[in-house]
Amino acid sequence: MTIDQPLTLLGGLTPQAFMRDYWQRKPLLIRQAIPGFKPSLSISDIRQLVKREEVESRLIWHDAKGWNMKSGPFARLPSAKQANWTLLAQSVDLHDDATAGLVHQFRFISDARLDDAMISIATDGGGVGPHFDSYDVFLLQAHGQRRWRISQQADLTLEAGLPLKILKDFKAEEEFVLEPGDMLYLPPHAAHDGVAQGDCMTISIGFRAPTQAVLACGMLEAANDQIMANLGDTGGLYALPVIPGPALASTFKDPGTPATDSPAALPQTLIDATLKAVQKIKFDEALAERFLGQWLTEPPANAYFEPGDDDTDLSNGLPANGRLALDRCTRLMYRNRQLFINGEVACMPATTALRKLADTRALDGGDPLARKLKPEERQMLNEWLQEGWLHYIAR
Ligand code: SIN
Ligand code: CO
């Protein structure tokens, strides 16, 4: 993808211009972002999908008593003829290649920020009510029409005691009816309310952003793992290359401590020793890299990899007429020479070929980089093929 070329997907803006002027800042309505868009899954496919245990879903409806919500899986759903309900299927990109492909059109934004594609189906009048989300979202109209009302209002007070987030005082500032292929980008905290006009399907390409608390706790956990690994207590970390860290093996010593007449009081010497020990931990880039690389590539609990057949063997090279493609659920990221895949630190450094595989999610046999793959790299790719993290496509 060229980030300085205008994209129809962004209404003729370049990814660079979109990121500079709209991302995290203001809404953007894009008419015919995907001209002639046809969803890969039909309304009845989504009704089938939410029967599956591994698919997270919610049914939302509004009646005389107010807002209602029920979580899936659903053996039975309201009739398609009944008005005013919405069914939301989360992370459909984990279950459908074409939906994963759609999400990949947004890879002018880092994989670190990409979350999932949620697909909603609704009958006439269906919606989830006026609310705001904490994350950026692209709302792509996939089937039928939806009337969106949006507002950049500062008052984001929610109604109390409801099963879902509903704004107390939503005051629409703009209103649009979206047709298939139209798309609305909303930054975090933009108030919105989308109501289906007849049968409707909307695909939300959502992004994630960690809180500082999540980042700090992740770093602390990585520091904990580092200390244990350096002590030789490999625990679950046996496969991980150890990041050299402080030697914290020496035991607390207190020769010359005076006798105490208050044995239940915490000794100051232990307070001092604790603070001194913790100051030895370096919260540096190597540690942040390790934490983020593993955490951001950790597949969601409902991601499923089909183990590959044993027939493909790259030991003699990647055939020129073949192609490697990452599985839709695989998360592969790199930083400097470190490569992370599906929550693990890869055993090979991030060479140019492996970075290309990560950035484009594929590697062509005809690519000169593919011919430069070393035997150890090919061995690693063989293992990924067997895990089902990677697929070989013959042409
Ligand atoms: C929907 O697709 O109905 C809801 C999407 C949203 O408002 O975030
Ligand atoms: Co929303």
Short mmCIF file of C-alpha atoms and ligand atoms in Angstrom, two decimals:
data_model
loop_
_atom_site.label_atom_id
_atom_site.label_comp_id
_atom_site.label_asym_id
_atom_site.label_seq_id
_atom_site.Cartn_x
_atom_site.Cartn_y
_atom_site.Cartn_z
CA MET A 1 0.00 0.00 0.00
CA THR A 2 1.32 3.44 -0.88
CA ILE A 3 0.57 5.88 1.86
CA ASP A 4 0.88 8.96 -0.34
CA GLN A 5 -1.53 7.81 -3.08
CA PRO A 6 -5.20 8.88 -2.92
CA LEU A 7 -7.48 6.02 -1.90
CA THR A 8 -11.11 5.57 -2.94
CA LEU A 9 -11.52 3.91 0.48
CA LEU A 10 -10.73 7.28 2.05
CA GLY A 11 -12.81 9.35 -0.38
CA GLY A 12 -9.76 10.34 -2.42
CA LEU A 13 -7.60 11.27 0.55
CA THR A 14 -4.17 9.74 0.88
CA PRO A 15 -3.65 7.63 4.01
CA GLN A 16 -1.13 10.28 5.09
CA ALA A 17 -3.69 13.08 4.78
CA PHE A 18 -6.40 11.04 6.51
CA MET A 19 -4.10 10.26 9.45
CA ARG A 20 -2.99 13.86 9.72
CA ASP A 21 -6.40 15.53 9.48
CA TYR A 22 -9.04 13.04 10.66
CA TRP A 23 -7.60 10.12 12.68
CA GLN A 24 -8.47 10.63 16.36
CA ARG A 25 -9.71 14.13 15.49
CA LYS A 26 -12.98 14.36 13.55
CA PRO A 27 -15.62 12.28 11.75
CA LEU A 28 -15.45 11.69 8.02
CA LEU A 29 -18.28 10.51 5.78
CA ILE A 30 -17.03 8.70 2.68
CA ARG A 31 -19.62 8.05 0.00
CA GLN A 32 -18.84 4.88 -1.98
CA ALA A 33 -15.63 4.10 -0.11
CA ILE A 34 -15.98 0.63 -1.64
CA PRO A 35 -18.04 1.07 -4.82
CA GLY A 36 -20.38 -1.85 -5.49
CA PHE A 37 -19.53 -3.40 -2.12
CA LYS A 38 -21.02 -6.86 -1.57
CA PRO A 39 -20.55 -8.42 1.86
CA SER A 40 -18.84 -11.82 1.91
CA LEU A 41 -21.37 -13.07 4.46
CA SER A 42 -25.13 -12.77 4.09
CA ILE A 43 -27.61 -11.92 6.83
CA SER A 44 -28.42 -15.63 7.14
CA ASP A 45 -24.67 -16.47 7.35
CA ILE A 46 -24.41 -14.12 10.37
CA ARG A 47 -27.48 -15.76 11.93
CA GLN A 48 -25.67 -19.09 11.55
CA LEU A 49 -22.31 -17.73 12.77
CA VAL A 50 -23.71 -16.60 16.14
CA LYS A 51 -24.78 -20.15 16.92
CA ARG A 52 -21.09 -21.05 17.27
CA GLU A 53 -19.54 -21.17 20.74
CA GLU A 54 -16.34 -19.40 19.67
CA VAL A 55 -18.17 -16.40 18.17
CA GLU A 56 -18.83 -13.57 20.60
CA SER A 57 -22.22 -12.01 19.95
CA ARG A 58 -24.95 -9.83 21.45
CA LEU A 59 -28.59 -9.31 20.65
CA ILE A 60 -29.99 -5.85 21.39
CA TRP A 61 -33.59 -4.76 21.15
CA HIS A 62 -35.76 -1.93 22.28
CA ASP A 63 -39.33 -2.39 23.44
CA ALA A 64 -41.92 -0.66 25.60
CA LYS A 65 -39.87 -1.56 28.71
CA GLY A 66 -36.68 0.01 27.29
CA TRP A 67 -33.31 -1.40 26.16
CA ASN A 68 -32.52 -5.11 26.39
CA MET A 69 -29.37 -7.10 25.74
CA LYS A 70 -28.58 -10.81 25.63
CA SER A 71 -25.21 -12.46 24.96
CA GLY A 72 -24.67 -15.34 22.52
CA PRO A 73 -24.24 -18.03 21.39
CA PHE A 74 -27.81 -18.09 20.11
CA ALA A 75 -29.66 -21.28 19.27
CA ARG A 76 -32.74 -19.19 18.39
CA LEU A 77 -33.05 -15.62 17.15
CA PRO A 78 -36.02 -13.30 16.61
CA SER A 79 -37.71 -13.71 13.26
CA ALA A 80 -36.26 -11.68 10.41
CA LYS A 81 -39.77 -10.21 10.02
CA GLN A 82 -39.80 -8.76 13.55
CA ALA A 83 -38.68 -5.10 13.68
CA ASN A 84 -36.36 -3.26 16.09
CA TRP A 85 -33.60 -5.71 16.86
CA THR A 86 -29.85 -5.79 16.17
CA LEU A 87 -27.48 -8.70 16.36
CA LEU A 88 -23.77 -7.95 16.73
CA ALA A 89 -21.12 -10.54 15.89
CA GLN A 90 -17.66 -9.64 17.18
CA SER A 91 -14.27 -10.42 15.54
CA VAL A 92 -15.73 -11.88 12.36
CA ASP A 93 -12.28 -11.43 10.78
CA LEU A 94 -11.12 -14.41 12.88
CA HIS A 95 -13.73 -16.62 11.26
CA ASP A 96 -13.92 -15.42 7.65
CA ASP A 97 -11.03 -14.84 5.22
CA ALA A 98 -12.83 -12.20 3.15
CA THR A 99 -13.67 -10.16 6.28
CA ALA A 100 -10.01 -10.42 7.37
CA GLY A 101 -9.07 -9.20 3.85
CA LEU A 102 -11.41 -6.22 4.29
CA VAL A 103 -9.76 -5.31 7.60
CA HIS A 104 -6.36 -5.49 5.89
CA GLN A 105 -7.40 -2.62 3.60
CA PHE A 106 -6.93 -0.45 6.70
CA ARG A 107 -3.30 -1.44 7.24
CA PHE A 108 -2.13 2.12 6.67
CA ILE A 109 -2.73 2.06 10.43
CA SER A 110 -0.39 -0.08 12.52
CA ASP A 111 -1.40 -3.66 13.34
CA ALA A 112 -0.76 -2.63 16.93
CA ARG A 113 -3.93 -0.52 16.76
CA LEU A 114 -6.15 -2.79 14.68
CA ASP A 115 -8.73 -4.64 16.77
CA ASP A 116 -11.45 -6.46 14.89
CA ALA A 117 -14.34 -6.38 12.45
CA MET A 118 -17.73 -6.53 14.08
CA ILE A 119 -20.72 -7.24 11.86
CA SER A 120 -24.18 -6.15 12.86
CA ILE A 121 -27.41 -7.21 11.24
CA ALA A 122 -30.62 -5.42 12.06
CA THR A 123 -34.26 -5.26 11.11
CA ASP A 124 -36.14 -2.01 10.49
CA GLY A 125 -35.70 0.35 13.46
CA GLY A 126 -32.88 -1.75 14.97
CA GLY A 127 -29.89 -0.06 16.55
CA VAL A 128 -27.84 0.02 19.73
CA GLY A 129 -29.03 3.47 20.77
CA PRO A 130 -27.19 6.79 21.05
CA HIS A 131 -23.77 6.14 22.59
CA PHE A 132 -20.06 6.77 22.19
CA ASP A 133 -17.14 4.39 21.85
CA SER A 134 -13.69 4.87 23.36
CA TYR A 135 -11.97 3.78 20.17
CA ASP A 136 -11.73 4.78 16.52
CA VAL A 137 -14.10 3.00 14.17
CA PHE A 138 -14.90 2.81 10.45
CA LEU A 139 -18.58 1.97 9.96
CA LEU A 140 -19.00 0.43 6.53
CA GLN A 141 -22.54 -0.01 5.27
CA ALA A 142 -22.68 -3.53 3.86
CA HIS A 143 -26.33 -4.11 3.05
CA GLY A 144 -29.50 -1.99 3.13
CA GLN A 145 -29.59 1.44 4.67
CA ARG A 146 -28.75 2.89 8.05
CA ARG A 147 -29.52 6.40 9.23
CA TRP A 148 -26.62 7.75 11.28
CA ARG A 149 -26.96 10.76 13.51
CA ILE A 150 -23.71 12.01 15.02
CA SER A 151 -22.53 14.68 17.41
CA GLN A 152 -19.27 15.95 18.82
CA GLN A 153 -21.05 16.93 22.07
CA ALA A 154 -19.03 17.26 25.24
CA ASP A 155 -21.75 15.88 27.52
CA LEU A 156 -21.17 12.13 27.48
CA THR A 157 -23.22 11.32 30.59
CA LEU A 158 -24.77 7.87 30.34
CA GLU A 159 -28.20 6.69 31.47
CA ALA A 160 -27.79 4.78 34.71
CA GLY A 161 -28.81 1.18 35.27
CA LEU A 162 -29.15 0.07 31.63
CA PRO A 163 -27.65 -3.12 30.19
CA LEU A 164 -25.85 -1.04 27.53
CA LYS A 165 -24.23 2.37 27.21
CA ILE A 166 -26.93 4.92 26.27
CA LEU A 167 -26.30 8.67 26.26
CA LYS A 168 -28.60 10.59 28.56
CA ASP A 169 -28.86 13.64 26.37
CA PHE A 170 -27.94 12.97 22.75
CA LYS A 171 -28.17 16.03 20.52
CA ALA A 172 -27.55 15.13 16.89
CA GLU A 173 -25.53 17.71 14.93
CA GLU A 174 -25.40 15.87 11.59
CA GLU A 175 -27.41 13.16 9.95
CA PHE A 176 -26.71 10.88 6.97
CA VAL A 177 -28.29 7.82 5.41
CA LEU A 178 -25.62 5.33 4.41
CA GLU A 179 -26.05 3.04 1.41
CA PRO A 180 -23.99 -0.11 0.70
CA GLY A 181 -20.34 0.86 0.14
CA ASP A 182 -20.64 4.15 2.08
CA MET A 183 -18.50 4.48 5.20
CA LEU A 184 -18.40 6.72 8.25
CA TYR A 185 -15.21 7.19 10.26
CA LEU A 186 -15.69 8.20 13.90
CA PRO A 187 -12.92 9.18 16.31
CA PRO A 188 -13.11 8.11 19.97
CA HIS A 189 -15.89 9.73 22.01
CA ALA A 190 -17.90 10.96 19.00
CA ALA A 191 -21.55 10.45 19.95
CA HIS A 192 -23.54 8.42 17.40
CA ASP A 193 -26.79 6.63 16.81
CA GLY A 194 -27.39 4.36 13.83
CA VAL A 195 -30.88 3.14 13.06
CA ALA A 196 -31.59 0.51 10.40
CA GLN A 197 -33.97 1.49 7.61
CA GLY A 198 -35.24 -1.93 6.58
CA ASP A 199 -32.96 -4.97 6.71
CA CYS A 200 -29.45 -3.76 7.30
CA MET A 201 -25.88 -4.95 7.72
CA THR A 202 -23.03 -2.75 8.99
CA ILE A 203 -19.39 -3.73 9.38
CA SER A 204 -17.43 -1.89 12.09
CA ILE A 205 -13.67 -1.97 11.63
CA GLY A 206 -12.54 -1.14 15.14
CA PHE A 207 -9.25 -0.15 16.67
CA ARG A 208 -7.79 -0.70 20.10
CA ALA A 209 -5.78 1.61 22.30
CA PRO A 210 -4.34 0.46 25.62
CA THR A 211 -4.73 2.50 28.77
CA GLN A 212 -1.58 3.62 30.56
CA ALA A 213 -2.53 1.18 33.32
CA VAL A 214 -2.47 -1.74 30.86
CA LEU A 215 0.91 -0.65 29.49
CA ALA A 216 2.41 -0.19 32.93
CA CYS A 217 1.08 -3.51 34.25
CA GLY A 218 2.37 -5.28 31.12
CA MET A 219 5.83 -3.82 31.70
CA LEU A 220 5.74 -4.92 35.33
CA GLU A 221 4.82 -8.45 34.28
CA ALA A 222 7.63 -8.49 31.71
CA ALA A 223 10.03 -7.29 34.42
CA ASN A 224 8.80 -10.10 36.67
CA ASP A 225 9.40 -12.68 33.90
CA GLN A 226 12.84 -11.20 33.27
CA ILE A 227 13.84 -11.47 36.94
CA MET A 228 12.65 -15.07 37.16
CA ALA A 229 14.42 -16.04 33.93
CA ASN A 230 17.66 -14.45 35.13
CA LEU A 231 17.38 -16.40 38.38
CA GLY A 232 17.24 -19.54 36.29
CA ASP A 233 13.59 -20.12 37.19
CA THR A 234 12.37 -20.60 33.67
CA GLY A 235 8.79 -21.44 34.67
CA GLY A 236 6.76 -21.20 31.50
CA LEU A 237 9.44 -19.19 29.80
CA TYR A 238 11.73 -22.02 28.71
CA ALA A 239 11.37 -21.17 25.04
CA LEU A 240 12.16 -17.48 25.46
CA PRO A 241 15.57 -15.98 24.92
CA VAL A 242 16.44 -14.41 28.26
CA ILE A 243 16.83 -10.62 28.33
CA PRO A 244 19.91 -10.07 30.49
CA GLY A 245 18.74 -8.26 33.58
CA PRO A 246 19.86 -7.38 37.08
CA ALA A 247 21.15 -10.17 39.30
CA LEU A 248 18.67 -10.09 42.14
CA ALA A 249 19.78 -13.36 43.67
CA SER A 250 21.61 -12.00 46.70
CA THR A 251 19.77 -12.46 49.97
CA PHE A 252 18.92 -9.72 52.44
CA LYS A 253 21.52 -9.46 55.20
CA ASP A 254 21.32 -7.53 58.48
CA PRO A 255 24.39 -8.16 60.59
CA GLY A 256 24.66 -5.79 63.55
CA THR A 257 20.89 -5.27 63.76
CA PRO A 258 20.07 -4.18 67.32
CA ALA A 259 17.71 -6.24 69.41
CA THR A 260 14.10 -5.05 69.13
CA ASP A 261 11.45 -4.51 71.76
CA SER A 262 8.79 -4.08 69.05
CA PRO A 263 9.05 -7.34 67.06
CA ALA A 264 5.79 -6.73 65.19
CA ALA A 265 7.03 -3.49 63.59
CA LEU A 266 8.22 -3.62 59.94
CA PRO A 267 11.99 -3.05 59.89
CA GLN A 268 13.22 0.06 58.05
CA THR A 269 16.17 -1.99 56.71
CA LEU A 270 13.76 -4.19 54.73
CA ILE A 271 11.93 -1.17 53.37
CA ASP A 272 15.29 0.23 52.18
CA ALA A 273 16.38 -3.12 50.72
CA THR A 274 13.10 -3.45 48.80
CA LEU A 275 13.42 0.00 47.25
CA LYS A 276 17.04 -0.66 46.35
CA ALA A 277 16.18 -4.00 44.70
CA VAL A 278 13.43 -2.55 42.56
CA GLN A 279 15.66 0.29 41.43
CA LYS A 280 17.93 -2.28 39.79
CA ILE A 281 15.23 -3.14 37.25
CA LYS A 282 15.73 -1.29 34.02
CA PHE A 283 12.47 -0.31 32.38
CA ASP A 284 14.18 0.06 29.04
CA GLU A 285 13.31 -0.36 25.36
CA ALA A 286 14.35 -4.03 25.33
CA LEU A 287 11.79 -4.77 28.02
CA ALA A 288 9.06 -2.67 26.35
CA GLU A 289 9.80 -4.41 23.04
CA ARG A 290 9.47 -7.83 24.66
CA PHE A 291 6.22 -6.99 26.42
CA LEU A 292 4.57 -5.24 23.47
CA GLY A 293 5.76 -7.77 20.89
CA GLN A 294 4.31 -10.69 22.81
CA TRP A 295 1.20 -8.95 24.03
CA LEU A 296 0.19 -7.36 20.73
CA THR A 297 0.63 -10.62 18.82
CA GLU A 298 -1.16 -12.79 21.37
CA PRO A 299 -4.07 -14.32 19.43
CA PRO A 300 -7.52 -13.83 20.99
CA ALA A 301 -8.83 -16.83 22.91
CA ASN A 302 -11.32 -17.58 20.14
CA ALA A 303 -8.73 -17.63 17.33
CA TYR A 304 -8.38 -21.10 15.90
CA PHE A 305 -5.51 -22.47 13.78
CA GLU A 306 -6.03 -25.56 11.64
CA PRO A 307 -2.77 -27.55 11.83
CA GLY A 308 -1.23 -27.74 8.35
CA ASP A 309 -0.69 -30.96 6.46
CA ASP A 310 2.84 -32.30 6.48
CA ASP A 311 3.20 -32.26 2.70
CA THR A 312 4.66 -28.81 2.31
CA ASP A 313 8.36 -28.71 2.97
CA LEU A 314 10.38 -25.57 2.36
CA SER A 315 13.72 -27.23 3.12
CA ASN A 316 14.69 -27.01 -0.54
CA GLY A 317 13.32 -23.50 -0.93
CA LEU A 318 10.02 -21.84 -1.69
CA PRO A 319 8.93 -22.87 -5.21
CA ALA A 320 8.97 -19.90 -7.59
CA ASN A 321 5.33 -20.55 -8.54
CA GLY A 322 4.20 -20.84 -4.92
CA ARG A 323 3.31 -18.34 -2.27
CA LEU A 324 3.29 -18.15 1.51
CA ALA A 325 0.37 -16.40 3.17
CA LEU A 326 -0.22 -15.79 6.87
CA ASP A 327 -3.34 -17.36 8.33
CA ARG A 328 -6.12 -14.80 8.94
CA CYS A 329 -5.67 -15.26 12.71
CA THR A 330 -1.87 -14.91 12.71
CA ARG A 331 -0.32 -11.84 14.26
CA LEU A 332 3.24 -11.26 13.13
CA MET A 333 5.09 -8.11 14.17
CA TYR A 334 8.67 -6.98 14.41
CA ARG A 335 10.82 -4.33 15.94
CA ASN A 336 14.46 -3.92 14.94
CA ARG A 337 15.78 -7.50 14.77
CA GLN A 338 13.11 -9.01 17.01
CA LEU A 339 10.24 -10.92 15.46
CA PHE A 340 7.07 -11.85 17.32
CA ILE A 341 4.44 -14.30 16.21
CA ASN A 342 1.20 -15.25 17.95
CA GLY A 343 2.45 -14.27 21.39
CA GLU A 344 5.91 -15.82 21.00
CA VAL A 345 9.38 -14.48 20.30
CA ALA A 346 10.40 -16.03 16.97
CA CYS A 347 13.65 -18.00 17.02
CA MET A 348 15.00 -16.12 13.97
CA PRO A 349 15.82 -12.44 13.63
CA ALA A 350 13.54 -10.19 11.59
CA THR A 351 15.36 -10.31 8.26
CA THR A 352 14.14 -8.29 5.26
CA ALA A 353 12.24 -11.32 3.89
CA LEU A 354 10.50 -11.98 7.21
CA ARG A 355 9.66 -8.31 7.62
CA LYS A 356 8.10 -8.35 4.17
CA LEU A 357 6.05 -11.39 5.15
CA ALA A 358 4.89 -9.47 8.24
CA ASP A 359 4.10 -6.23 6.40
CA THR A 360 2.38 -7.73 3.36
CA ARG A 361 1.16 -10.92 5.10
CA ALA A 362 2.50 -12.91 2.12
CA LEU A 363 5.72 -13.84 0.39
CA ASP A 364 5.88 -14.77 -3.25
CA GLY A 365 8.14 -17.60 -4.40
CA GLY A 366 9.25 -15.39 -7.27
CA ASP A 367 10.36 -12.61 -4.92
CA PRO A 368 14.19 -12.39 -4.84
CA LEU A 369 13.88 -12.10 -1.04
CA ALA A 370 12.26 -15.55 -0.89
CA ARG A 371 15.34 -17.04 -2.57
CA LYS A 372 17.55 -15.51 0.10
CA LEU A 373 15.78 -17.35 2.96
CA LYS A 374 18.37 -19.23 5.00
CA PRO A 375 17.88 -22.94 5.84
CA GLU A 376 17.11 -22.06 9.51
CA GLU A 377 14.49 -19.54 8.39
CA ARG A 378 12.92 -22.09 6.08
CA GLN A 379 12.91 -24.56 8.96
CA MET A 380 11.08 -22.00 11.11
CA LEU A 381 8.57 -21.36 8.30
CA ASN A 382 8.04 -25.13 8.02
CA GLU A 383 7.10 -25.13 11.70
CA TRP A 384 4.69 -22.24 11.18
CA LEU A 385 3.11 -24.17 8.28
CA GLN A 386 2.60 -27.14 10.56
CA GLU A 387 1.09 -24.99 13.29
CA GLY A 388 -1.34 -23.59 10.72
CA TRP A 389 0.02 -20.07 11.30
CA LEU A 390 1.14 -19.91 7.67
CA HIS A 391 -0.21 -21.49 4.49
CA TYR A 392 1.44 -22.51 1.26
CA ILE A 393 -0.52 -21.69 -1.85
CA ALA A 394 0.54 -23.44 -5.04
CA ARG A 395 -0.24 -21.73 -8.32
C1 SIN B 1 -24.04 -1.21 14.82
O1 SIN B 1 -23.40 -1.69 13.89
O2 SIN B 1 -25.27 -1.32 14.89
C2 SIN B 1 -23.38 -0.49 15.95
C3 SIN B 1 -22.07 0.05 15.63
C4 SIN B 1 -21.74 1.20 16.55
O3 SIN B 1 -22.56 2.07 16.76
O4 SIN B 1 -20.62 1.28 17.07
CO CO B 2 -20.61 2.73 18.36
#
